[in-house]
XYZ file of C-alpha atoms in Angstrom:
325
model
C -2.743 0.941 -18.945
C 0.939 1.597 -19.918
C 2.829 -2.058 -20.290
C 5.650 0.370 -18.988
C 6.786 -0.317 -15.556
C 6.287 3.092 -13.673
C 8.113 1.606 -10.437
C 9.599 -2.055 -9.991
C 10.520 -3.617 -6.649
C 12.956 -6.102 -6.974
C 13.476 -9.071 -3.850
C 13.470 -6.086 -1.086
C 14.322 -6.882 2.391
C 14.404 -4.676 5.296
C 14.822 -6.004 8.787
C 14.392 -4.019 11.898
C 17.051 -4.574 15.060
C 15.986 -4.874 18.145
C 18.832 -5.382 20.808
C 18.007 -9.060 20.604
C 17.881 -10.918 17.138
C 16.661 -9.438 13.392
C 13.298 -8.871 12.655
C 12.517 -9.498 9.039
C 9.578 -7.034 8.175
C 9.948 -7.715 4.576
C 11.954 -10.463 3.436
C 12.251 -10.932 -0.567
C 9.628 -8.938 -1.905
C 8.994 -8.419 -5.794
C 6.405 -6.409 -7.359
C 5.972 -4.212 -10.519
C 3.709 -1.167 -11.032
C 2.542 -0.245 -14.711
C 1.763 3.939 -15.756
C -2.214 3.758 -14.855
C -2.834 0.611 -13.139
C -3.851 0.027 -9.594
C -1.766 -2.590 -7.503
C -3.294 -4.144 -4.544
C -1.507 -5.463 -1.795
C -3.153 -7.014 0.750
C -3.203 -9.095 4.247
C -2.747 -9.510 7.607
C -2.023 -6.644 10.146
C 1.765 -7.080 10.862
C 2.647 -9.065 7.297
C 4.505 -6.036 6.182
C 2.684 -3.803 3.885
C 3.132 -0.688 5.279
C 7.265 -1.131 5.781
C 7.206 -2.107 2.392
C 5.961 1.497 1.174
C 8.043 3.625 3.673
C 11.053 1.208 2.281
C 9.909 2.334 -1.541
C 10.419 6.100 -0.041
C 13.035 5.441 2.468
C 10.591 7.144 5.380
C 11.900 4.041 7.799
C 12.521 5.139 11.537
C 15.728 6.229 12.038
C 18.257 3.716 13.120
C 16.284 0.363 13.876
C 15.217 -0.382 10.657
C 17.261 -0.616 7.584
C 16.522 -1.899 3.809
C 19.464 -4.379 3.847
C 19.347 -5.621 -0.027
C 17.138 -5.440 -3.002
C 16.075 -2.657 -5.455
C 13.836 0.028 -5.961
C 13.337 1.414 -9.350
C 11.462 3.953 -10.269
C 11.886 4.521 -14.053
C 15.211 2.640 -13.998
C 16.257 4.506 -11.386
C 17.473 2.476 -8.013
C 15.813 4.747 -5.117
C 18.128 2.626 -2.607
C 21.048 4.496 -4.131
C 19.823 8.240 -3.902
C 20.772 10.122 -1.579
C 18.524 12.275 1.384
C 18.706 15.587 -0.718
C 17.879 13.580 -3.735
C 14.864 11.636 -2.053
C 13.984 14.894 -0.983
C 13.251 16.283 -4.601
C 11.768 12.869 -5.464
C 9.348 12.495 -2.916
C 5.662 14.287 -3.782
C 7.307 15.262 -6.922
C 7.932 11.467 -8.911
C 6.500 9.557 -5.920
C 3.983 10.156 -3.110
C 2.137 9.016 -0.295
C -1.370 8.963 1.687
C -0.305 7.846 5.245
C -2.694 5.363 7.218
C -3.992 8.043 9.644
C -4.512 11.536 9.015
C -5.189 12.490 12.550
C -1.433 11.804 12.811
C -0.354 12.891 9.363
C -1.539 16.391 9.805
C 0.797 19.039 12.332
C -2.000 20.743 14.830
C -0.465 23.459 15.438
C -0.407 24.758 11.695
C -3.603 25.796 9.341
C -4.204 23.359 6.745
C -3.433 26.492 4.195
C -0.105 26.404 5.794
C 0.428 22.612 5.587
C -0.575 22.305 1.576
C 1.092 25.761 1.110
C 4.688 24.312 2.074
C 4.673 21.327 -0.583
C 2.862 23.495 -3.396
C 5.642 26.537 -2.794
C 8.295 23.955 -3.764
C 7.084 24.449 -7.751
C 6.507 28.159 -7.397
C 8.032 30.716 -6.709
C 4.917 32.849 -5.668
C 4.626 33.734 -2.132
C 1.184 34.463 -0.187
C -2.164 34.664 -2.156
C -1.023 32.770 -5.156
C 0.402 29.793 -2.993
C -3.002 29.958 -0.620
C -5.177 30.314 -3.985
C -3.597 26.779 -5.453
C -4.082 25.428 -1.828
C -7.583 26.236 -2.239
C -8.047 24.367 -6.099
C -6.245 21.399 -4.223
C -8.549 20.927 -2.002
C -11.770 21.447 -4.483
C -9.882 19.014 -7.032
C -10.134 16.332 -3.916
C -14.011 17.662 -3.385
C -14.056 19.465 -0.272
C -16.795 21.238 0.486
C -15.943 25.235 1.158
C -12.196 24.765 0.870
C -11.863 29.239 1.165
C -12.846 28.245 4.796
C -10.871 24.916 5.186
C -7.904 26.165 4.209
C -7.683 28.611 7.582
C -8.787 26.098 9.720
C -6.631 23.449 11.818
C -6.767 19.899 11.766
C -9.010 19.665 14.746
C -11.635 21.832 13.484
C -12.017 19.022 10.382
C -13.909 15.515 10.712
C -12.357 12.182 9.924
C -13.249 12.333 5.946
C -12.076 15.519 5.742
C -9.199 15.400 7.204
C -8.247 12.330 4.689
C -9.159 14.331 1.643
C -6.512 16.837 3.012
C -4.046 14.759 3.192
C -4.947 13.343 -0.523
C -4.784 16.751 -1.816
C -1.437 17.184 0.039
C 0.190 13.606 -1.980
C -1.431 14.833 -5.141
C -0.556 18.779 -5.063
C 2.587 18.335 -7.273
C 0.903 15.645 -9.883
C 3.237 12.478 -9.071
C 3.840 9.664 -11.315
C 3.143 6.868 -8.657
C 0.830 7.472 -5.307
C 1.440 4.877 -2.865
C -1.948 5.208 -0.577
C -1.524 3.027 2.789
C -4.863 2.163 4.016
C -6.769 5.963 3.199
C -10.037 4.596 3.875
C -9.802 2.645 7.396
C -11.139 5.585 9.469
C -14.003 6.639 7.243
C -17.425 5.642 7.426
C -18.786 3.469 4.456
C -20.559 6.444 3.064
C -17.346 8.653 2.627
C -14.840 5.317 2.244
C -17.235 4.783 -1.240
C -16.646 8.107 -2.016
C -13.144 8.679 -1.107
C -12.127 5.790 -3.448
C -14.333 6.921 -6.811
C -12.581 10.272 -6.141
C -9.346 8.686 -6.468
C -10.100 7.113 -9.412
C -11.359 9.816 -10.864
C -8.259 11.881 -10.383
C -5.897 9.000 -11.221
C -8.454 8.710 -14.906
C -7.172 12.686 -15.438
C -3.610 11.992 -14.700
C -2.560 8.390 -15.389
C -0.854 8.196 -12.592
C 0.241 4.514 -11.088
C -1.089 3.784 -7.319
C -0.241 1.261 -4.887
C -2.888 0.649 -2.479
C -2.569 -1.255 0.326
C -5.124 -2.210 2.433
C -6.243 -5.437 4.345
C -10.000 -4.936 2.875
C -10.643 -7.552 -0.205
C -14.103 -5.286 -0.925
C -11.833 -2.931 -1.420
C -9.480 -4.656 -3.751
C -12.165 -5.749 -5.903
C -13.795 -2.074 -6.156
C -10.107 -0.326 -6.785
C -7.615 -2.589 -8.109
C -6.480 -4.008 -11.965
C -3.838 -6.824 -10.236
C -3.581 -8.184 -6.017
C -0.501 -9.079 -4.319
C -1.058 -10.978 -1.338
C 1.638 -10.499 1.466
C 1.832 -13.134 4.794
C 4.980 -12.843 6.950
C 7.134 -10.849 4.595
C 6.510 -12.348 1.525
C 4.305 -11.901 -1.486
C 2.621 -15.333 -1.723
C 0.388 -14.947 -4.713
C -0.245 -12.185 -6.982
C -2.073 -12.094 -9.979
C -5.265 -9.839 -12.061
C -8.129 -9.480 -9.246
C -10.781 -11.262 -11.404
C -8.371 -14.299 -11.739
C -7.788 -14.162 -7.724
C -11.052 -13.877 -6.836
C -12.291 -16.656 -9.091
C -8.832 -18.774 -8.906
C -6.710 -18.138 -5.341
C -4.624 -20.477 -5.676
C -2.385 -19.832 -2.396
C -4.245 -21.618 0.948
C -3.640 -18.312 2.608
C -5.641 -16.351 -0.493
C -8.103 -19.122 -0.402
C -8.583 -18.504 3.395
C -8.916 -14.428 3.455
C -11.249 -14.723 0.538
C -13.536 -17.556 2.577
C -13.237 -15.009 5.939
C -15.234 -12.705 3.590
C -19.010 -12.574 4.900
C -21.382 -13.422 2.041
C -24.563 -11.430 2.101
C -26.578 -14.382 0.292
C -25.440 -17.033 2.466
C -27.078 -17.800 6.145
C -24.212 -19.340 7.816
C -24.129 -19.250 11.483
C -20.502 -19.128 11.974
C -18.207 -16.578 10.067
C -15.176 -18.240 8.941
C -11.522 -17.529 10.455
C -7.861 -18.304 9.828
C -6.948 -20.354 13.087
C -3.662 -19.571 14.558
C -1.331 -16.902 14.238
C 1.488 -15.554 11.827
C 4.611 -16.682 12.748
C 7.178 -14.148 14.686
C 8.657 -12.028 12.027
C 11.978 -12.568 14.261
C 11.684 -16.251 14.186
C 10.893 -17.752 10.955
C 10.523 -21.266 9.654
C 12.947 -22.770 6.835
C 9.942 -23.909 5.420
C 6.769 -22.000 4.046
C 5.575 -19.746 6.648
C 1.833 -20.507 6.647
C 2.325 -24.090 7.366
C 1.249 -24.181 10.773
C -2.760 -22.801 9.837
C -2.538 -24.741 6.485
C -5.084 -27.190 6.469
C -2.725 -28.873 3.413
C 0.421 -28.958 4.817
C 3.265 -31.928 4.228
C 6.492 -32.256 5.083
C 7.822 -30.676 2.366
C 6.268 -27.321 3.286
C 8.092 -27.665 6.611
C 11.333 -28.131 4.681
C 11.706 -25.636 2.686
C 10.339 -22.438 1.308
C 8.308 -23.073 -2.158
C 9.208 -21.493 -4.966
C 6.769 -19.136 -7.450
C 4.355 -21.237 -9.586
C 2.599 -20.119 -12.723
C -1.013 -20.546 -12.182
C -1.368 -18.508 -15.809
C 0.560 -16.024 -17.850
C -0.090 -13.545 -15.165
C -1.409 -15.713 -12.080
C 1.745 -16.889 -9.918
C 1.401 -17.983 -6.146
C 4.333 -19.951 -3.506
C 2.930 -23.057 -2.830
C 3.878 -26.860 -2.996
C 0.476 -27.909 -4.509
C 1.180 -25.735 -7.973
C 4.424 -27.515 -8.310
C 4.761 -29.058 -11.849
C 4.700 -32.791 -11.785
């Protein structure tokens, strides 16, 4: 792994606006992604993973959300500052993505031929067979079976795994430098989820290329990923090199998603859960935002937000308790 950072997030916010109030998807995050390394970022449904990636690419919905501050860099380059023709170019060229579900990510009305065909013609000026014939090496590079007879059938006609190698080989058609893949494996099976991940490693081992994957899976993170980021409400709260999470978490929120893992070699009776709920992304505390499910909360947490603690050299989490004495 390249100590090169490939793409560099720095303090991003983007809010969404309602007709009533602000609603602070991501508020202040910071993360950097090396040439060859794997970045997890994980939690709760609704803590702002996903917003965070379509900020990276600037895919938010039209007028109701908006990045408001922060910076995107992508080899030095600010993202925030590019313009729609020039996001155009850099998108599935520099930087792509694997959306969450392919039943949505795929147009049913168009062969999948026809859908891989449209992002390949961009780097080639060949029309007809020669387009079809790399549309056909995409799809046996991601390992689908008969792709000569995939790549003439629609969306419909495909099962869940295939249809999420498709839209793999679609991301990874023009080689990009950084794959951002938002939850790939939630709709497969545990057979194909196994092997949809060793393919991607595989592929990323003959390109180098730098992936963010996001997922709210920690079996997954420990399978996939080099580093973690763990996002509640907004924020990354702790990030760090999975070993050192797994064996260290530091943050009572990373200590609390680990612990809601079932252990196979246990017998408890009761699976463990995080009681409460996140607080309204619309209405946030001054203070840190897990307070009200921490089972270690004081009145300084309800004061004000913590600042990042070094738990190593490359282990940092937000939380009171790491504060220097």
């Amino acid at each position: 792994m390249s100590q090169e950072a490939m793409l560099e997030v720095r303090d991003l916010h983007t809010h969404f606006f309602p007709r009533r109030g602000i609603v602070k998807a991501v508020d202040g995050v910071s993360f950097s992604l090396h040439r060859g390394e794997v970045l997890g970022l994980v939690g709760e449904s609704g803590c702002g993973k996903s917003v965070t990636a379509l900020s990276v690419l600037q895919l938010l919905p039209g007028e109701s959300a908006r990045t408001v501050g922060g910076q995107v860099l992508l080899d030095g380059e600010d993202l925030l500052l590019k313009s729609k023709k020039q996001m155009r170019e850099i998108r599935g060229h520099r930087i792509a993505m694997i959306l969450q579900d392919p039943q949505t990510s795929l147009n049913p009305v168009f062969t999948i031929g026809n859908q891989l065909s449209e992002i390949l013609v961009k780097d080639n000026e060949k029309t007809g067979g020669g387009v079809l014939q790399q549309a056909v090496e995409a799809l046996r590079k991601v390992k689908l079976a008969a792709p000569e007879t995939r790549v003439r059938q629609y969306p419909h006609q495909l099962s869940g795994g295939m249809k999420q190698r498709v839209v793999g080989a679609i991301a990874m058609s023009r080689a990009p430098d950084v794959l951002i893949a938002d939850e790939p494996t939630t709709a497969l099976d545990v057979t194909i989820q196994l092997q949809y991940l060793q393919l991607l490693k595989e592929l990323q081992a003959e390109t180098d290329m730098a992936i963010l994957f996001i997922t709210h899976d920690f079996g997954v993170i420990a399978r996939m990923c080099d580093r973690v980021a763990v996002m509640y409400a907004g924020r990354i709260v702790e990030t760090g090199p999975v070993r050192e999470v797994f064996d260290n978490p530091s943050h009572p929120y990373t200590q609390a998603l680990i612990a809601s893992v079932p252990k196979m070699k246990h017998t408890e009776t009761r699976l463990h859960t995080i009681e409460g709920q996140p607080p309204a992304l619309s209405e946030l505390p001054e203070g840190c935002r897990f307070e009200n499910r921490c089972p270690y909360a004081e009145d300084r947490c309800r004061a004000a937000y913590p600042g990042t603690f070094e738990v190593s050299t490359q282990h940092s989490a937000s939380c009171w308790r790491l504060e220097p004495v």
